[in-house]
mmCIF file of C-alpha atoms in Angstrom:
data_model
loop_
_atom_site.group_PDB
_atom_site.id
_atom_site.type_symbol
_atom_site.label_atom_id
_atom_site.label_comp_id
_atom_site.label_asym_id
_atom_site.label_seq_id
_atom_site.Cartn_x
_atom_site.Cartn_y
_atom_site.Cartn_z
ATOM 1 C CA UNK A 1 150.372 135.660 26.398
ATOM 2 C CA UNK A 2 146.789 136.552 24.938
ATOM 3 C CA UNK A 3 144.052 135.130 27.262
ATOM 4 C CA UNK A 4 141.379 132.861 26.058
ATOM 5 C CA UNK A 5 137.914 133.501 28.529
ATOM 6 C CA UNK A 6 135.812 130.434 28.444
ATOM 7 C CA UNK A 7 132.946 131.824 30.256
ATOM 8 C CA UNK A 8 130.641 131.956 26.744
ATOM 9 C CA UNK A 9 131.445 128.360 26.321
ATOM 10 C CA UNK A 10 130.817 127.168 29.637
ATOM 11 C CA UNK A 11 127.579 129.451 30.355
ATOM 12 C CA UNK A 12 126.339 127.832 26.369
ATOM 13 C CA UNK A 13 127.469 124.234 27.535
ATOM 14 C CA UNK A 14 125.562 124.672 30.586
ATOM 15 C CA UNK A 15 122.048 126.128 29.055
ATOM 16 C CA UNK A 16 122.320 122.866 26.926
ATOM 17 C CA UNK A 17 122.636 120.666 29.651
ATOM 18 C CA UNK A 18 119.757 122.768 31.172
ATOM 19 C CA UNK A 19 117.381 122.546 27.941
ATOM 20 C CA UNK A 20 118.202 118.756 28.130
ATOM 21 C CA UNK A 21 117.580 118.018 31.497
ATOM 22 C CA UNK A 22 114.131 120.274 31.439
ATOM 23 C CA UNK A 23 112.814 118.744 27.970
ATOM 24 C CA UNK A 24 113.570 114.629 29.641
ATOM 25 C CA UNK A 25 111.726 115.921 33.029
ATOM 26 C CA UNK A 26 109.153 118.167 31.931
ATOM 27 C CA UNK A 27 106.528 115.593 31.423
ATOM 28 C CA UNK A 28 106.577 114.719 34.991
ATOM 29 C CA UNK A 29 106.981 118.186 36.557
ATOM 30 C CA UNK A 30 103.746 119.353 38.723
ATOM 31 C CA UNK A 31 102.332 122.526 37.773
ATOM 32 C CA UNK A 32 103.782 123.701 41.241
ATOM 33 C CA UNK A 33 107.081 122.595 42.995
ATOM 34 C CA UNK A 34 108.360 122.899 46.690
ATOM 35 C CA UNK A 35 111.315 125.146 45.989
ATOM 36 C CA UNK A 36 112.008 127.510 48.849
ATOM 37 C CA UNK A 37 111.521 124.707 51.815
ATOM 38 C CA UNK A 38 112.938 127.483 54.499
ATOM 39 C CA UNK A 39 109.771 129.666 54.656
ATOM 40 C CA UNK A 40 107.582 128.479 57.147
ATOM 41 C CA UNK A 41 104.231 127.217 55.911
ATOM 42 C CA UNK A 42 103.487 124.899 53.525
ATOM 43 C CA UNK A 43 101.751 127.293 50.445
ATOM 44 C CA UNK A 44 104.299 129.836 50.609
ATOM 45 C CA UNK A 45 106.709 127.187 49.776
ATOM 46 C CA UNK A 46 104.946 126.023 46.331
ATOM 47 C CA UNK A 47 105.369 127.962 43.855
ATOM 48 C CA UNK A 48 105.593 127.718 39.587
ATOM 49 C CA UNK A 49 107.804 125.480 37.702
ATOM 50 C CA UNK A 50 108.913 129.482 35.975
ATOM 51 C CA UNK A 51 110.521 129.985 38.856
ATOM 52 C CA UNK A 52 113.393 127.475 38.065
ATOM 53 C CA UNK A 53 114.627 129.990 35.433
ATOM 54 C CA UNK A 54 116.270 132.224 38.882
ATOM 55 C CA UNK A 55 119.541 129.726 39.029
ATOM 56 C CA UNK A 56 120.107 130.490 35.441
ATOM 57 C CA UNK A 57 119.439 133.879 35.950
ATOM 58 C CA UNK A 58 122.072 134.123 38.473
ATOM 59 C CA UNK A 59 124.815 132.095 36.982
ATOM 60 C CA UNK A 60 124.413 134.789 34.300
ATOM 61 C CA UNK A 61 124.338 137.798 36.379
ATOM 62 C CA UNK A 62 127.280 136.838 38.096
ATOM 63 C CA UNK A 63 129.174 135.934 34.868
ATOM 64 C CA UNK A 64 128.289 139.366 33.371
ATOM 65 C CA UNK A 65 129.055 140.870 36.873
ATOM 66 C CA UNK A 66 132.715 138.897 36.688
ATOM 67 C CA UNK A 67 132.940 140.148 33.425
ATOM 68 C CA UNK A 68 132.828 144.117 34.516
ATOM 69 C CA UNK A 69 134.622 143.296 37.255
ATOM 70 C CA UNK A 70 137.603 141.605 34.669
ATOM 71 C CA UNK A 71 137.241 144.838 31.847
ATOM 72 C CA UNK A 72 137.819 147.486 34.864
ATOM 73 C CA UNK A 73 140.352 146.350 37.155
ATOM 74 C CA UNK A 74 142.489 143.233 35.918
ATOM 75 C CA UNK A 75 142.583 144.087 32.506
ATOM 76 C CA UNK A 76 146.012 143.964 32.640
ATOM 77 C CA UNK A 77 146.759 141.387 34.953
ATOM 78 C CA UNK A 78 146.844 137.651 34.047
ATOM 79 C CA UNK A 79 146.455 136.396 37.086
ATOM 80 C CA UNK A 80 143.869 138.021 38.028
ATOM 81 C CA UNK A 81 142.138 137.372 34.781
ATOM 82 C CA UNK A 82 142.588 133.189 35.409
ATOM 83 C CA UNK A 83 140.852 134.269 39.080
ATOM 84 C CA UNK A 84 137.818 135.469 37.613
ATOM 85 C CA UNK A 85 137.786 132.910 34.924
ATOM 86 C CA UNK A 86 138.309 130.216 37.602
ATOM 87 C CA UNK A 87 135.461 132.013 39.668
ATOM 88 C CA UNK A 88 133.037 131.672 36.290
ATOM 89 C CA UNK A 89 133.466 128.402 35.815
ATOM 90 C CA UNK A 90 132.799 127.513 39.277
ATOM 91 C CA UNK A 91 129.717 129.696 38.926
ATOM 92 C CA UNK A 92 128.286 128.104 36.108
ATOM 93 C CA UNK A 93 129.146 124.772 37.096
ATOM 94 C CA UNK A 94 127.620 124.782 40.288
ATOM 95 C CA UNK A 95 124.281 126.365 39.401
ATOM 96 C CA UNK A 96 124.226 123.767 36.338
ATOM 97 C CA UNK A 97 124.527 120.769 38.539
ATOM 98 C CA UNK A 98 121.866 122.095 41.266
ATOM 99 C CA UNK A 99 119.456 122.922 38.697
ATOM 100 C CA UNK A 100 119.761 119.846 37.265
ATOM 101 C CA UNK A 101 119.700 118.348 40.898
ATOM 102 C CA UNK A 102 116.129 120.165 41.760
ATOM 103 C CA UNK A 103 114.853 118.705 38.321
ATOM 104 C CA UNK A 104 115.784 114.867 39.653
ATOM 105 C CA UNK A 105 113.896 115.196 42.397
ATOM 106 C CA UNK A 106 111.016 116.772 41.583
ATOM 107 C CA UNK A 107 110.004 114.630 38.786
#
C-alpha cells in the first residue's frame, strides 16, 4: 500500500488561510499587540505584530521535525507513518485556528 503524506497540503492550506485572515485584519492591527499576557508587567507583554509569524514558525518546525522523525524510524511501518501524519495534521490545524483566533481579537 504506497502512502500518500498530506502534510505539504495541509501546512499550504493553512498559510492560505493565514495570508487571508492577516490581509482582512491587518488594517485594524495596532502597531503593538498584547501577546504573551503571562509575564508580569504590562510593557513586557506588548510587543510587534512580527511576532505573530512564531505559530507558523512552529507548526513548520514540528512538521519538518515529524518528517525526520517519519524518514528514520517508521519508514517501514504504516502505522506508524498514519501516527505521524495524524500528529501533522493536528499540528497544523491547531496552530492555524489559534493564529487565526489571536487575529479576531486583536483587531
Amino acid at each position: 500500500m504506497k502512502f500518500i503524506w498530506n502534510a505539504p497540503i495541509l501546512i499550504g492550506i493553512s498559510w492560505l488561510f493565514i495570508g487571508a485572515a492577516l490581509l482582512v485584519s491587518l488594517k485594524t492591527l495596532p502597531p503593538q499587540i498584547p501577546l504573551f499576557y503571562s509575564l508580569p508587567t504590562p510593557s513586557s507583554q506588548v510587543v510587534s505584530i512580527y511576532y505573530l509569524a512564531i505559530l507558523p514558525g512552529i507548526a513548520l518546525l514540528c512538521v519538518f521535525l515529524n518528517s525526520f522523525v517519519l524518514k528514520r524510524v517508521f519508514q517501514d511501518n504504516v502505522f506508524g507513518q498514519h501516527i505521524i501524519d495524524s500528529a501533522n495534521a493536528a499540528v497544523i490545524g491547531i496552530t492555524t485556528y489559534i493564529f487565526v483566533r489571536i487575529l479576531l481579537l486583536i483587531s
